[in-house]
Every structure is written in C-alpha cells, then in structure tokens.
C-alpha cells in the first residue's frame, strides 16, 4: 500500500517535471543555435583595432600541444590577436568538442583528432565555408607551397572547408636485423621499381617467418595493416564505395562489400594470416604489443605497412629500421594511403578572420619547418619545409624517406576515415564483424553480406 | 534456556578439540590471505618495476620482470615532462575540499533520512537514488550548460562545490549506518535536553567513526582519480589535475606511450591515498573501542 | 505517532536534508530534466533539438546492438555482483578477527582500489595475455590451457568480470566498518549461550550488518548496470561486440553518432529498469534488513 503510493507520487512528479522541461526547453535549445552563425560574421568585420581572443582546440599529446610554444611569437606579430590553446586527451576529444559546441563555447580552430573525420564534421554542418575569407585575404595555396591536390581533399563543390597542415603517408617499415639474419635483400624505397610486388613481399616474408610454440621465439614476415579494413580492397584496385562519395561530402550512393571482387581482395589479405601464415593474427599482435601497440616495434615482425607517424618513435626501437615503398598490389594508381590533417574553422567561431590568420601562420614555411622539431617529427604539408623533415630521423637515410614520401604522394589516396560520413561507426562495425574471420570461425564469404547490410544502414543515418 | 556447562572434567577435552579446529581454520584462512595479498600487491610491483625501466626496455617481449638497469632518473624526468608539481597541488586542493564538503553535507543529509520519518522522506530518498542511475554521458551536456551559465568554466568550482551539497552515494551509505544506532541513545540525549543538531554531533558522528573514515577515503579517491569532469571543465594547463596530465601520455595515436613515466606518475599519485588510508586505519580501531564501551 | 510529533519529524528531516535538497534543485534537476526532454527529440548537438515524440524509444527496441548491450550488461551484473559481495564479506570477516598483520592485510586488499585506471588496465592486459600472462600461467599448473581472454569473444566478458573482483577491497572496507559497529557484548552473550561460529554469524552479525549489505547490493546493481570505462579503455566493446555494454552503447550513440536524443532515451530506459530493480530489492529487504532504531519501524 505505502509503496504503491510512493510510486504514484513519483510518477506524478516525473510527469510534472516533464511538462516543466517541455515548457522551458523551447528557449534553451534554440538559443545556442541562434548564437552560432550571424554573430560570427558581425564581429569579424569591424574588429581591426581591438584585441580578440581565439581558441584552438587540440589533442592533449606532445605532438599536438607543441603549438603552445608558437603562440608568443604569433602574438608578437599580431598584437591584436590572443591565442588560447584548449586541449583534451584522445579518448575525450570528441565528447568535449561536442559539449563545448552545445554549451555555446565553440572553439575557433580545430582538427579531426578524435574518432570522427572531416566528412562527419562537414555533414553535421559544423565547419565554416572559408571561401569568403580566402577571397578577402587573397590566400593562395601555392604561396604556402601546399600542393593543389592536398587542398582538394577538403574542398567540396569549390568550397574550402579546411587547410591542410600535416601530411602523413603510408609507408613500409622493415627490420634490418631480421632481413640480415634471413639473408634477404632490403626492399626498395623507389616506387618505380616494378619488381617490388605484393607477391614478392609474401615470398620474402616466408623466409623470415618462424612460428613456434614459444611465443618469444615466434616471428612473422609481414604485418600488412594497410589503412582501415574497409579501404583495403582499394589496394588491389577494387573500389567498395561508389565514385560520388568523393564529390558529395562522403555519402556513398552505393557500396559493394558483398561483390565477388571485394570478397576476393579480402580473401587475399586473410590468406596472409590463414593460408601463407606469414602474418600474425590480431590476437598475437595484441599479446606481444598490448592493445593499441604495434607488434613491429618489439622486433618480431620483418615488415609492416603503417603510417609515417611510426617514424617518430624509430629511435627507440630495439633494432635497425629502414623505410621502403609499399609494394605494388595490382592498383596502378594507388599504393599509399594519405592522412592529411587539416585545420578547420568552426561555424561557431566569433572571429573567423583572426582564426584564419593563425592558420596561415601555422602553414607558413618557417613555422612548418620549426614545427618538425618542436613536435618531434610531424610531417609538414609545405613542400619547402619537407626537406628538413626527410632529414629528421636518426639512423634512417633521408634519401629513402624522400623517395618514399614522393612516391606516396604520386600513388596516394586520402584515407577513407577522413572522407566518409559516420566513419567511426563503420570502422567499429568492421572491427567487430571481421573478428571471427581472423580466428578462423567464419569465412569472408559468410561475413561480407552482413557487413554490406550494416554499412548501408550506417550511411543512411 | 540453555545450560551453561560449568567446569566439569568432561568439558575440557571438547574445548581443547574445538580450539585446535579453530586453529586449523585460522591457518587456512591465513594462507588464503597471504595468497590473495600477493595478487593484490602485484600491481604495486608491476608499477614500480615499470617505472624504473628505460624507454627501450619497455618494448621488449617478453617483458622483463625487473628492470635491466634501474632508471631512477625517471622520477626526475616526470617533473620536467609534465607540470607535475602544480598538477599535484591542484589535485590535492580539490581532493581535500571535496572530502570536507562531502563529509559535512552527506552526514547531515544522511542523518535526516535515517532518523526522521517526515512527510515525503521516501520520495526524496528514491529521487536521490535515482540521480545515481542516470549515466554521466547523458547529463554531461546540460550540466556543462548549467555551469557555463554560472560562469564556472575553467575554475575548480564545478569540481568542488557540488560536494558541499552531498553526494548521493555517501548519503545513502551513512544513512545505512545511522539507521543501525540504537534509539535509546537518542532518547537519553533528548531527556538531557540536547538539541537535534547536538545529538548529530555528539552521538551519531562519534559512533560512526569507521563509516565516516570510509566516506572520507571514498570521496578522496573518487575526486583524486576523476578524469572526465576536470577534462571537461578545465581549459588552462596550470589548472589541470593529475589524471588529466597523465592521460596526455597515452593520448597520441602516433607515438609509443611513455609507460615508464606514466607508472612514475601512478606511483607518486598513490602516496596521498596510502597516507589517508593509514590514518583511517586507526579510526577503525578506535571505532571498536567506542562501540565496546557502549 | 501524534500529529505534533509527525510535524516535528518532518521539520527536522527537511532541515537536515536541506544541503542535499538545495544541491539537487540547483545542480542536478536541470541536467536530469534536460536529458529527459532530449530523449523525446532528434538532437545532434549542433542543431537545436526537434521534438519527435516516442520515436527514440521505439527505435531502440528494433536495434540489434541495443539488445546485444542489454544481454551483455545483464549477464555481467548477475554474475559479478553476487560474487563480489560474497568475496568482500568473506575477507571482511577474516580481517575482523585478531589475525596477525591485520593492518597490512587490510591495506593490501584495498590496494587495487587506490591505483589509477590507466595503470590497472595496462596491468590487466598483461595478466590476461594468452601466451605470457599470469592467469594462463597459473592455469597451466593444473594442466589447463587457458583461453585468449580479452581477445576472445567467448571469454572477454568473463575477463572483465574477473577483473571486477580485484577491487572487492572497497566492499570489504564497507563491511568492516559495519562489523565494527556490532557491539562486542552481543557476540559475547551469544557465545555464552553456546552458539557456534556459524550461528553467531547468522543470528547476530548478519542482521547487524544487513543495512550495509543492502547498500552494497543496491549500489552494486546501479554501478554494474553502468559499467563503461573497462569496455571503453580495454576492449572498445569487442571482440565481436562481446563487451558492448549498455552505457558503452549509449556513449557511442551520443558522441560517435551525434545522436544525443537517442542516447538520452537509452539513459532513461536504464534509469527506469534500475529503479525497478532497486524498488524490488528494497521491498524484498524490508523483511530482512534490520535497522536498530530511528523513527522507522
């Protein structure tokens, strides 16, 4: 009896409070959106003399927060602009950004350092169209030695939404000690060396593979983690997403993950693990290197295909490292995945013009060159600063780094994770659905129809 | 009615036997404790050992048990890499104030829920419990909006002030303890003309030593290790707390995390908690004595 | 209870709970009600919320992942909470006796609860390592070749459950605090009555600590329905969705999918379910939990 009454009162109270909220919420919700667009323009127009503060939101790790050291110099050159660096760790990057925006405290400048990529930000209408600012400013990418094809990545239907700032490429790292021990010649760094193919890589990997019951003695020839899982068919020349994806903001009208061509490419890749046994399973890699670790760094893998960010830690590897070209896999045009990190101006920015000044400063030749050391090896987009980058890595021949970079740009395609909408969901889904293939519980043929169905659902959201 | 055996010759063998059995049980449980303790202390060993390794050694597989060469300099390096001292201070300030606030306000509210049968008390109590049932991600955004309207962003206030208004968990906990105190004590107090607040202070609090010590420890650890709230509300680096600073080590997807420094920070971060726990330990013993007298 | 007495009780109750009540009205009410409102809207955080009625609520019941997360979470709760309680109580009883090095043992048991999250997850990754981990090493003494734990869809959830036992120290501390308040005189009296160890425990100790037990049971349920960090940091909901916890699903919806409305609806369904559980436990416990005094009978 008593309990019933309590529940009833509770229910009543809930109902009442719901009404209150519904009545109140009309104003709270609408306001934050109202603040966003119009104010930004109004402020930026007349703010030539008075001092403004802009916020750059970035990831809290030393390869990103080094920009704090650039701020005094920038402020000295632009006495009317103050720059505040706001930061969050990777795991909280997206949630904090979204909360800041929802709370009406939107930062001015940021990049996609969380799980979401450009396409997500673009489709959620978070990014400012920079065309007007660029026109007023007279900004030309060529003045900053930024190649046009890099500018194109964040340009949609002739509107610029992001200025590239760092360019990572996909390259091959190899363990010289393991090559020497197996008496195998080092792979070439020249992309034009046509003898360097996927099949040859498998042959050489076999010579270095040694599987033993003792995990400490086990070693594998190659770890072929080329880009994220959904992009891998592209390596063999098969495109799982329809062409319109790249022109309309990352929303594919069609996907072909259950087509025989795509399935064949996945089989080829899983053969490395299951048939040829020259590559480690995910489980083995994680056992050896920890959850996010790369088994290559422990010295138990001969070759790995990975982002050029791995170069930054190469000094600490307990073995000699070399860089090589990604072998040819049957796609004449694309062999390397590019990860070009841009800087965006958010729509909520109240001072987009000043924000743009800061972005220009960050991509200028002098600052890009300085940033290589400050960040501990971030690759510049400014091609003039690139020479300094090639020389940055102790123990690795600058000539090799240069060749690998130039080849990667020539045979490169921007990573899907920056270009396709709802990407973090797609990626999560791929990791989970493909797991049983890795362990041999399911075949590629069994899994791909489910994946195709789920990708379609996710893209529609 | 049971008959209490008086000293009779037949009684002694049985007590003897019984004592031996207890001893066997004690030994068994002692061994169980030693084994469990070993497991529980593994993290400490692991942390200390990792904190003394060099960066290169971290990549070794299989990992070394003890460092090949002991890098004591890691403990110096942490102060050069992070603004460690400042972060430590910030965490200490926030943690201490949180404990004070939580203890005072939660003990008051818990007493209200435990000792009085007022109108609506059940309703409020259930409501209080329900505040713990909404996951934090669900209220993160509106809470941020609220604190930003109060102009509390980039201050310690969102991390401290709410503690002064009681935490549901600790109120519930203390309410359970206050409920077990015998009525007679309070009746006696009332006879003596004690005010209600005085009875709270003179009777309820002193008799709940172990419970209050527990609340103090829990509140401190919670605040000390909290990452989500400070990440959200603090933006200036000089206001960062320890967990925020430590999370920057593992943040980069592009670099191998400096696990050794992270472990140095973890080891140093444990010191205040261990100290607090040691102090609280004594409270536990006092707790027995006090209840023993009553 | 006389009318006057009842008014007096009400007055003092409100005076004492005022700190919490004010805090609730000022700090908690707005966020809670906002999330309730969001749950009836389509809200992507960037644009203002659009009212969509019950659409979010009906959608979740058709979502595979939602049901997966429910199964994972319920399984976790039903296995881990009872075992945690038993372990915590067992250790508390042991360490409440006059055992040598008691202080040291207590500190050691509580130790894992003091360690920061990052250090713990790194350690557990190593312990559950299929080939060099401590866990499978111990199993191998008994001739068992252990599974790959965190990397296996069949065992990852159990690995996380086992992990949760590591922090039974805090539950133990609570029980200890409860055991301290058991008057020694009561135990002595029972001993004089010739009651055995087990009897004393059942008739004297257990009723005296039943409020703490109730507290831990309810908090255990509330907390484990909200397990999140382990899944977020260690397994990212995998492998193959085996640790796709309810709140992990909720977090993903909000901050990876930009669907704050839907995720708020998930939060409110959770609230209602946990509320029912709590009410059920409370009702059931009325018969067994022993409160010494207060106005409550």
PDB file of C-alpha atoms in Angstrom, chain A residues 132 194 232 246 300 354 402 445:
ATOM      1  CA  UNK A 132      34.819  34.443 -48.370  1.00  0.00           C
ATOM      2  CA  UNK A 194      58.350  -2.549 -60.614  1.00  0.00           C
ATOM      3  CA  UNK A 232      41.865  -2.393 -48.152  1.00  0.00           C
ATOM      4  CA  UNK A 246      34.351  11.840 -53.036  1.00  0.00           C
ATOM      5  CA  UNK A 300      59.174  -9.730 -34.037  1.00  0.00           C
ATOM      6  CA  UNK A 354      41.677  36.171 -36.893  1.00  0.00           C
ATOM      7  CA  UNK A 402      62.238  11.410 -49.509  1.00  0.00           C
ATOM      8  CA  UNK A 445      32.029 -15.083 -47.840  1.00  0.00           C
TER       9      UNK A 445
END
